[in-house]
Coordinates of C-alpha atoms in Angstrom, one line a residue:
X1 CA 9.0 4.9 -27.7
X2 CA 11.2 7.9 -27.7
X3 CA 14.6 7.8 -29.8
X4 CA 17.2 10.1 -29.0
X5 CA 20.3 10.1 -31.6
X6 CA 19.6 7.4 -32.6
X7 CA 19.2 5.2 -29.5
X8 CA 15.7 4.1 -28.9
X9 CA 14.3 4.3 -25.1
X10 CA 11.2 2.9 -24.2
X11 CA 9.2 4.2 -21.1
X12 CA 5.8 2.6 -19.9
X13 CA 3.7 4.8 -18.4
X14 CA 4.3 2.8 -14.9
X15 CA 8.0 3.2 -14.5
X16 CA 8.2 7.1 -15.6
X17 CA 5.4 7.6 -12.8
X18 CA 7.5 5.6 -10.3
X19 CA 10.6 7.5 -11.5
X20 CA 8.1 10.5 -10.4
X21 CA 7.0 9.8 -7.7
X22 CA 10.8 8.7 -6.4
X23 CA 12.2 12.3 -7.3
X24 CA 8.8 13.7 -5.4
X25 CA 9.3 12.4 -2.4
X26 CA 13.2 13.4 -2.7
X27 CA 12.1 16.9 -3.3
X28 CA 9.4 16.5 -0.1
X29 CA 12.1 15.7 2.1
X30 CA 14.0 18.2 1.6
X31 CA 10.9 20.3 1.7
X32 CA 9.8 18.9 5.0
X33 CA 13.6 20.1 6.5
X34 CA 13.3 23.3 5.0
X35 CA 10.6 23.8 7.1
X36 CA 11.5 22.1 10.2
X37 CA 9.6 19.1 10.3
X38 CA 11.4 16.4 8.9
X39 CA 10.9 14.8 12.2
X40 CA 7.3 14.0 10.8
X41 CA 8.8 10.9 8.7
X42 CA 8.7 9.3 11.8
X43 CA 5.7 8.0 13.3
X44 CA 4.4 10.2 16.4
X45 CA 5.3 7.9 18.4
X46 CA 8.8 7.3 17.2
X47 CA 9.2 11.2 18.2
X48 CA 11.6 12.2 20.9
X49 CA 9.9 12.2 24.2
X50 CA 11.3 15.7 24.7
X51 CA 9.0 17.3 22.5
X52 CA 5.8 18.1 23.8
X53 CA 2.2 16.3 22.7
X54 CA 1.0 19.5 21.1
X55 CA 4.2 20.3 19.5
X56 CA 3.8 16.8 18.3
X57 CA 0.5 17.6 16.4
X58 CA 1.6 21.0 15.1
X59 CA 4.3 19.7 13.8
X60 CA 2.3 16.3 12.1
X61 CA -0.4 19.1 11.3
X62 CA 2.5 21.2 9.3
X63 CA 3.9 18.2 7.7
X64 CA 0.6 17.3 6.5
X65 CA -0.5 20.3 5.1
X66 CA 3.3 20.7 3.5
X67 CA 2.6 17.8 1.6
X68 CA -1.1 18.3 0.4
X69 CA 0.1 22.0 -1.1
X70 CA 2.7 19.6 -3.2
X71 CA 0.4 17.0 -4.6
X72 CA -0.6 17.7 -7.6
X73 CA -4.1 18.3 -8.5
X74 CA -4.2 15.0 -10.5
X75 CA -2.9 13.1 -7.6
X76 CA -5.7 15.3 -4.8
X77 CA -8.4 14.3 -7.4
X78 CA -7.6 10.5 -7.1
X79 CA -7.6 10.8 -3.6
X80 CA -10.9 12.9 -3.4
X81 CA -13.0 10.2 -5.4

């Protein structure tokens, strides 16, 4: 329970990690466009036919390591065990 002038505000641990993850994966997306591969929220398939099937996995392969350098290491542990 936190009070702040005078108002009391309860968090549980559950919503302030959803409220964490939910501004995450804001700031991934606007990571992802920053480095031109946004298109990666889509599934491979989805992707325009125009692009070609490597360019397809270099950008999936970008995307991916984008995101694994902004996990935290909390997050890369639970994932690693």
């Amino acid at each position: 329970m936190q009070s702040r002038m005078g108002i009391s505000t309860w968090r549980s641990k559950d919503s302030m990690e959803k409220t964490d993850f939910s501004i995450w994966r804001k700031r991934m997306k606007v990571i992802l466009v920053h480095v031109k591969v946004a298109k990666a929220l889509e599934r491979k398939q989805n992707l325009p036919s125009t692009i070609a099937t490597e360019e397809k996995e270099e950008i999936m392969e970008r995307a991916y390591s984008t995101i694994i350098l902004h996990l935290s290491d909390r997050v890369l542990r639970s994932q690693t065990s």
